[in-house]
PDB file of C-alpha atoms in Angstrom:
ATOM      1  CA  MET H   1    -211.585-139.779 120.396  1.00 56.00           C
ATOM      2  CA  ALA H   2    -209.355-137.162 119.302  1.00 58.00           C
ATOM      3  CA  ILE H   3    -206.013-136.809 120.070  1.00 62.00           C
ATOM      4  CA  SER H   4    -204.892-134.050 121.177  1.00 69.00           C
ATOM      5  CA  ALA H   5    -202.944-131.042 120.184  1.00 70.00           C
ATOM      6  CA  SER H   6    -201.066-130.163 123.139  1.00 74.00           C
ATOM      7  CA  PHE H   7    -200.243-134.020 122.753  1.00 69.00           C
ATOM      8  CA  TYR H   8    -199.001-133.849 119.619  1.00 67.00           C
ATOM      9  CA  SER H   9    -196.452-130.852 121.147  1.00 76.00           C
ATOM     10  CA  ALA H  10    -196.077-132.919 123.734  1.00 74.00           C
ATOM     11  CA  ILE H  11    -194.451-135.363 121.304  1.00 75.00           C
ATOM     12  CA  TYR H  12    -192.507-133.118 119.006  1.00 72.00           C
ATOM     13  CA  ALA H  13    -191.139-131.587 121.823  1.00 75.00           C
ATOM     14  CA  GLU H  14    -189.616-134.547 123.145  1.00 76.00           C
ATOM     15  CA  MET H  15    -188.842-135.848 119.157  1.00 76.00           C
ATOM     16  CA  LEU H  16    -186.159-132.027 119.363  1.00 76.00           C
ATOM     17  CA  GLU H  17    -185.078-133.037 122.544  1.00 78.00           C
ATOM     18  CA  LEU H  18    -183.756-135.556 121.813  1.00 74.00           C
ATOM     19  CA  LYS H  19    -182.644-135.078 118.528  1.00 76.00           C
ATOM     20  CA  GLN H  20    -180.516-132.549 120.320  1.00 78.00           C
ATOM     21  CA  ASN H  21    -179.190-134.726 122.894  1.00 72.00           C
ATOM     22  CA  LYS H  22    -178.168-137.175 120.087  1.00 73.00           C
ATOM     23  CA  MET H  23    -175.994-134.337 118.109  1.00 76.00           C
ATOM     24  CA  GLU H  24    -174.559-133.364 122.451  1.00 74.00           C
ATOM     25  CA  THR H  25    -174.045-136.793 122.233  1.00 71.00           C
ATOM     26  CA  LYS H  26    -171.773-136.573 119.215  1.00 73.00           C
ATOM     27  CA  LYS H  27    -170.056-133.491 120.004  1.00 75.00           C
ATOM     28  CA  GLU H  28    -168.881-135.422 123.174  1.00 71.00           C
ATOM     29  CA  TYR H  29    -167.792-138.367 121.230  1.00 69.00           C
ATOM     30  CA  SER H  30    -166.038-136.761 118.354  1.00 76.00           C
ATOM     31  CA  ALA H  31    -164.128-134.599 121.271  1.00 73.00           C
ATOM     32  CA  LEU H  32    -163.445-138.082 123.427  1.00 69.00           C
ATOM     33  CA  TYR H  33    -162.372-139.655 120.020  1.00 76.00           C
ATOM     34  CA  SER H  34    -159.884-136.736 119.255  1.00 78.00           C
ATOM     35  CA  GLN H  35    -158.335-136.297 122.328  1.00 78.00           C
ATOM     36  CA  MET H  36    -157.583-139.921 121.864  1.00 76.00           C
ATOM     37  CA  LEU H  37    -156.028-139.528 119.459  1.00 80.00           C
ATOM     38  CA  GLU H  38    -153.782-137.187 121.146  1.00 81.00           C
ATOM     39  CA  LEU H  39    -152.831-139.504 123.594  1.00 75.00           C
ATOM     40  CA  LYS H  40    -152.739-141.640 121.290  1.00 80.00           C
ATOM     41  CA  GLN H  41    -149.712-140.084 119.436  1.00 83.00           C
ATOM     42  CA  ASN H  42    -148.714-138.708 122.635  1.00 81.00           C
ATOM     43  CA  ILE H  43    -147.835-142.678 123.860  1.00 81.00           C
ATOM     44  CA  THR H  44    -146.091-142.965 120.089  1.00 83.00           C
ATOM     45  CA  GLU H  45    -144.146-139.772 121.033  1.00 82.00           C
ATOM     46  CA  ALA H  46    -142.624-140.888 124.648  1.00 78.00           C
ATOM     47  CA  LYS H  47    -142.202-144.499 123.143  1.00 79.00           C
ATOM     48  CA  ARG H  48    -139.676-143.197 120.471  1.00 83.00           C
ATOM     49  CA  GLU H  49    -138.386-141.582 122.850  1.00 82.00           C
ATOM     50  CA  VAL H  50    -137.213-144.311 125.155  1.00 78.00           C
ATOM     51  CA  VAL H  51    -136.139-145.926 122.469  1.00 77.00           C
ATOM     52  CA  SER H  52    -134.505-143.469 121.401  1.00 76.00           C
ATOM     53  CA  GLN H  53    -132.743-142.944 125.244  1.00 77.00           C
ATOM     54  CA  LEU H  54    -131.861-146.485 125.452  1.00 73.00           C
ATOM     55  CA  LEU H  55    -130.473-147.329 121.926  1.00 75.00           C
ATOM     56  CA  ASN H  56    -127.624-144.063 123.426  1.00 73.00           C
ATOM     57  CA  VAL H  57    -127.405-145.400 126.150  1.00 68.00           C
ATOM     58  CA  PRO H  58    -124.918-148.001 124.953  1.00 70.00           C
ATOM     59  CA  VAL H  59    -123.502-145.171 122.913  1.00 69.00           C
ATOM     60  CA  LYS H  60    -122.430-142.900 125.683  1.00 76.00           C
ATOM     61  CA  MET H  61    -121.133-146.032 128.027  1.00 77.00           C
ATOM     62  CA  GLU H  62    -119.042-146.953 124.801  1.00 79.00           C
ATOM     63  CA  GLU H  63    -117.702-143.027 124.663  1.00 83.00           C
ATOM     64  CA  ARG H  64    -117.374-142.922 128.349  1.00 83.00           C
ATOM     65  CA  LEU H  65    -115.358-145.757 127.661  1.00 82.00           C
ATOM     66  CA  MET H  66    -112.636-145.024 125.379  1.00 83.00           C
ATOM     67  CA  ALA H  67    -111.468-141.830 126.777  1.00 82.00           C
ATOM     68  CA  GLU H  68    -111.314-143.849 129.728  1.00 80.00           C
ATOM     69  CA  MET H  69    -108.905-145.550 128.660  1.00 78.00           C
ATOM     70  CA  THR H  70    -107.448-143.009 125.979  1.00 74.00           C
ATOM     71  CA  LYS H  71    -105.966-141.384 130.051  1.00 72.00           C
ATOM     72  CA  LEU H  72    -105.562-144.593 131.390  1.00 71.00           C
ATOM     73  CA  LYS H  73    -103.527-145.207 128.565  1.00 67.00           C
ATOM     74  CA  GLU H  74    -101.198-142.150 128.345  1.00 66.00           C
ATOM     75  CA  ASP H  75    -101.156-142.043 132.348  1.00 63.00           C
ATOM     76  CA  MET H  76     -99.867-145.921 132.153  1.00 64.00           C
ATOM     77  CA  GLY H  77     -97.317-143.817 129.365  1.00 59.00           C
ATOM     78  CA  LYS H  78     -95.865-141.552 131.496  1.00 58.00           C
ATOM     79  CA  TYR H  79     -94.749-144.888 134.301  1.00 56.00           C
ATOM     80  CA  LEU H  80     -93.582-147.568 131.507  1.00 60.00           C
ATOM     81  CA  ARG H  81     -91.463-145.265 128.448  1.00 66.00           C
ATOM     82  CA  LYS H  82     -88.904-142.115 129.894  1.00 84.00           C
ATOM     83  CA  CYS H  83     -87.967-139.657 128.377  1.00 92.00           C
ATOM     84  CA  PRO H  84     -84.451-138.731 127.400  1.00 92.00           C
ATOM     85  CA  GLU H  85     -82.711-136.875 130.462  1.00 93.00           C
ATOM     86  CA  ASN H  86     -83.035-132.891 130.135  1.00 95.00           C
ATOM     87  CA  TRP H  87     -86.521-134.040 128.141  1.00 97.00           C
ATOM     88  CA  GLN H  88     -90.117-133.719 129.041  1.00 95.00           C
ATOM     89  CA  PHE H  89     -92.877-136.312 128.699  1.00 94.00           C
ATOM     90  CA  VAL H  90     -95.490-134.317 126.935  1.00 94.00           C
ATOM     91  CA  GLY H  91     -99.260-136.204 125.884  1.00 88.00           C
ATOM     92  CA  SER H  92     -98.009-139.391 124.305  1.00 87.00           C
ATOM     93  CA  LYS H  93     -93.696-137.752 123.470  1.00 93.00           C
ATOM     94  CA  CYS H  94     -91.088-136.644 124.892  1.00 96.00           C
ATOM     95  CA  TYR H  95     -90.305-133.221 123.767  1.00 98.00           C
ATOM     96  CA  TYR H  96     -86.394-130.704 123.914  1.00 98.00           C
ATOM     97  CA  ILE H  97     -87.866-127.735 125.396  1.00 98.00           C
ATOM     98  CA  SER H  98     -84.633-125.493 125.039  1.00 98.00           C
ATOM     99  CA  THR H  99     -83.132-122.928 127.907  1.00 97.00           C
ATOM    100  CA  THR H 100     -81.098-121.297 124.571  1.00 98.00           C
ATOM    101  CA  THR H 101     -81.794-119.792 121.905  1.00 98.00           C
ATOM    102  CA  LEU H 102     -80.213-120.438 118.312  1.00 99.00           C
ATOM    103  CA  THR H 103     -81.113-119.268 115.417  1.00 98.00           C
ATOM    104  CA  TRP H 104     -84.104-121.610 113.446  1.00 99.00           C
ATOM    105  CA  GLU H 105     -81.613-123.080 110.946  1.00 98.00           C
ATOM    106  CA  GLU H 106     -79.243-124.192 114.067  1.00 99.00           C
ATOM    107  CA  SER H 107     -82.302-124.822 116.454  1.00 99.00           C
ATOM    108  CA  LYS H 108     -83.174-127.516 113.331  1.00 98.00           C
ATOM    109  CA  ASN H 109     -79.659-128.655 112.857  1.00 98.00           C
ATOM    110  CA  ASP H 110     -79.405-129.353 116.955  1.00 98.00           C
ATOM    111  CA  CYS H 111     -82.883-131.385 116.890  1.00 98.00           C
ATOM    112  CA  SER H 112     -80.880-133.519 114.339  1.00 97.00           C
ATOM    113  CA  MET H 113     -78.228-134.002 116.662  1.00 97.00           C
ATOM    114  CA  ARG H 114     -81.285-135.346 119.298  1.00 96.00           C
ATOM    115  CA  ASN H 115     -82.012-137.346 116.779  1.00 95.00           C
ATOM    116  CA  SER H 116     -85.433-135.259 116.575  1.00 97.00           C
ATOM    117  CA  ASN H 117     -87.223-133.226 114.410  1.00 98.00           C
ATOM    118  CA  LEU H 118     -87.769-128.933 115.177  1.00 98.00           C
ATOM    119  CA  LEU H 119     -91.540-129.583 116.168  1.00 98.00           C
ATOM    120  CA  ILE H 120     -94.331-130.640 113.436  1.00 98.00           C
ATOM    121  CA  LEU H 121     -97.242-130.848 115.567  1.00 97.00           C
ATOM    122  CA  LYS H 122     -99.928-132.545 113.948  1.00 94.00           C
ATOM    123  CA  ASP H 123    -103.059-131.431 115.920  1.00 95.00           C
ATOM    124  CA  LYS H 124    -104.505-127.829 118.723  1.00 96.00           C
ATOM    125  CA  LYS H 125    -104.251-130.416 120.557  1.00 96.00           C
ATOM    126  CA  GLU H 126    -101.043-131.356 121.596  1.00 96.00           C
ATOM    127  CA  MET H 127     -99.953-126.777 120.774  1.00 97.00           C
ATOM    128  CA  ASP H 128    -102.333-126.999 123.800  1.00 96.00           C
ATOM    129  CA  ASP H 129    -100.870-129.503 126.031  1.00 96.00           C
ATOM    130  CA  LEU H 130     -97.591-128.136 125.949  1.00 97.00           C
ATOM    131  CA  GLN H 131     -98.682-124.738 126.666  1.00 96.00           C
ATOM    132  CA  PRO H 132     -98.008-124.628 130.066  1.00 96.00           C
ATOM    133  CA  SER H 133     -94.191-125.849 129.405  1.00 95.00           C
ATOM    134  CA  LEU H 134     -93.728-123.228 127.584  1.00 96.00           C
ATOM    135  CA  LYS H 135     -94.112-120.131 129.882  1.00 94.00           C
ATOM    136  CA  GLY H 136     -95.082-117.746 128.018  1.00 94.00           C
ATOM    137  CA  LYS H 137     -91.972-117.600 126.392  1.00 97.00           C
ATOM    138  CA  ALA H 138     -91.844-117.965 122.458  1.00 98.00           C
ATOM    139  CA  PHE H 139     -89.740-121.023 120.723  1.00 99.00           C
ATOM    140  CA  TRP H 140     -88.564-121.671 117.355  1.00 99.00           C
ATOM    141  CA  ILE H 141     -91.147-124.151 115.811  1.00 98.00           C
ATOM    142  CA  GLY H 142     -90.947-126.370 112.225  1.00 98.00           C
ATOM    143  CA  MET H 143     -92.147-125.039 110.030  1.00 98.00           C
ATOM    144  CA  THR H 144     -91.840-122.100 107.257  1.00 98.00           C
ATOM    145  CA  ARG H 145     -92.185-120.303 103.694  1.00 96.00           C
ATOM    146  CA  ASN H 146     -92.236-122.110 100.674  1.00 92.00           C
ATOM    147  CA  PHE H 147     -92.788-119.453  97.433  1.00 89.00           C
ATOM    148  CA  ASN H 148     -96.458-118.679  99.927  1.00 87.00           C
ATOM    149  CA  ALA H 149     -97.001-121.398 101.852  1.00 95.00           C
ATOM    150  CA  TRP H 150     -96.281-122.811 105.079  1.00 97.00           C
ATOM    151  CA  LEU H 151     -95.120-126.251 105.487  1.00 98.00           C
ATOM    152  CA  TRP H 152     -92.994-127.839 107.680  1.00 98.00           C
ATOM    153  CA  ILE H 153     -90.464-129.332 107.850  1.00 97.00           C
ATOM    154  CA  ASP H 154     -91.012-132.993 107.187  1.00 96.00           C
ATOM    155  CA  SER H 155     -92.719-131.075 103.729  1.00 95.00           C
ATOM    156  CA  SER H 156     -96.251-131.566 105.420  1.00 96.00           C
ATOM    157  CA  ILE H 157     -99.814-129.379 105.441  1.00 96.00           C
ATOM    158  CA  PRO H 158    -100.245-127.728 108.636  1.00 96.00           C
ATOM    159  CA  SER H 159    -103.398-129.676 110.015  1.00 95.00           C
ATOM    160  CA  PHE H 160    -104.997-126.179 111.462  1.00 97.00           C
ATOM    161  CA  THR H 161    -103.086-123.310 112.021  1.00 96.00           C
ATOM    162  CA  SER H 162    -102.750-120.196 114.276  1.00 97.00           C
ATOM    163  CA  TRP H 163    -101.848-117.766 113.346  1.00 98.00           C
ATOM    164  CA  ALA H 164    -101.811-113.839 116.077  1.00 97.00           C
ATOM    165  CA  PRO H 165    -103.247-111.462 114.621  1.00 97.00           C
ATOM    166  CA  ASN H 166    -102.232-109.649 111.628  1.00 96.00           C
ATOM    167  CA  GLU H 167    -100.027-112.381 110.445  1.00 97.00           C
ATOM    168  CA  PRO H 168     -98.188-113.563 108.932  1.00 96.00           C
ATOM    169  CA  ASN H 169     -97.143-110.282 107.652  1.00 96.00           C
ATOM    170  CA  ASN H 170     -93.409-110.515 106.194  1.00 94.00           C
ATOM    171  CA  ALA H 171     -92.468-107.522 107.552  1.00 94.00           C
ATOM    172  CA  TYR H 172     -89.809-106.253 105.561  1.00 92.00           C
ATOM    173  CA  PHE H 173     -89.906-109.512 103.532  1.00 93.00           C
ATOM    174  CA  GLN H 174     -87.620-111.081 105.417  1.00 95.00           C
ATOM    175  CA  GLU H 175     -90.296-112.993 108.119  1.00 97.00           C
ATOM    176  CA  ASN H 176     -89.512-116.653 106.631  1.00 98.00           C
ATOM    177  CA  CYS H 177     -89.742-118.877 110.015  1.00 98.00           C
ATOM    178  CA  VAL H 178     -92.326-119.414 112.459  1.00 98.00           C
ATOM    179  CA  GLU H 179     -92.392-118.613 116.756  1.00 98.00           C
ATOM    180  CA  ILE H 180     -94.968-119.861 119.096  1.00 98.00           C
ATOM    181  CA  LYS H 181     -96.116-117.640 121.833  1.00 97.00           C
ATOM    182  CA  GLU H 182     -98.680-118.407 124.446  1.00 95.00           C
ATOM    183  CA  GLY H 183    -101.097-120.860 121.702  1.00 95.00           C
ATOM    184  CA  THR H 184    -100.438-118.289 118.097  1.00 98.00           C
ATOM    185  CA  TRP H 185     -98.004-117.899 115.644  1.00 98.00           C
ATOM    186  CA  ASN H 186     -96.040-115.313 114.215  1.00 98.00           C
ATOM    187  CA  ASP H 187     -93.627-115.615 110.710  1.00 98.00           C
ATOM    188  CA  LEU H 188     -89.864-114.315 112.198  1.00 98.00           C
ATOM    189  CA  ASN H 189     -86.613-113.816 110.643  1.00 98.00           C
ATOM    190  CA  CYS H 190     -84.854-117.353 111.029  1.00 98.00           C
ATOM    191  CA  ILE H 191     -81.653-115.630 111.870  1.00 98.00           C
ATOM    192  CA  THR H 192     -82.805-114.192 115.328  1.00 98.00           C
ATOM    193  CA  LYS H 193     -82.485-116.352 118.193  1.00 98.00           C
ATOM    194  CA  ASN H 194     -84.835-117.898 119.810  1.00 98.00           C
ATOM    195  CA  TYR H 195     -85.258-120.961 122.053  1.00 99.00           C
ATOM    196  CA  TYR H 196     -86.460-123.633 119.851  1.00 99.00           C
ATOM    197  CA  ILE H 197     -88.647-127.304 120.823  1.00 99.00           C
ATOM    198  CA  CYS H 198     -87.598-130.253 119.462  1.00 99.00           C
ATOM    199  CA  LYS H 199     -90.016-133.861 119.390  1.00 98.00           C
ATOM    200  CA  GLU H 200     -88.519-136.785 119.670  1.00 95.00           C
ATOM    201  CA  THR H 201     -89.325-139.194 115.636  1.00 87.00           C
ATOM    202  CA  SER H 202     -89.818-142.910 117.678  1.00 67.00           C
ATOM    203  CA  ASN H 203     -94.199-143.783 117.384  1.00 52.00           C
TER     204      ASN H 203
END
């Protein structure tokens, strides 16, 4: 019995269809595999993010606790110790903020007589903490020009500066002392009479 050409044609067409289906299935598998890899990557990154957040929780809690402890220590200091009469407690120190004016040298000597130093600022925070008590007035601080360098009276180098614009300018080559006003510094003739700030020397 002879096999007709139409039979072969049908078989061939079916084979082509199967081959096409196989290719499409392969493409779908490839797409699914890519999606699976992407999902796996996303899960890995999500796990890393969660772990990172969990690791940071103790650090953030520790930072918050340290900040609260520092504030509590400062608050307790205000109650556990008293400053001399007419002195002010700011931060963790006692300061004498004068109501009379003297030259820089006279101010330095007056602070010495009060068992203190003309103000030496350890950092900008200390300066900022003092500002509300200064009420916009200018005050001598314990800094002078030493040749071309500015030093505190204990010969230490300032850890920061806060010069006003275009200062220090050493006008008439006679400005060798420093005043502070509203958070900025200005060099001034040392014989000028100014208010002044004394800072306790004890720890």
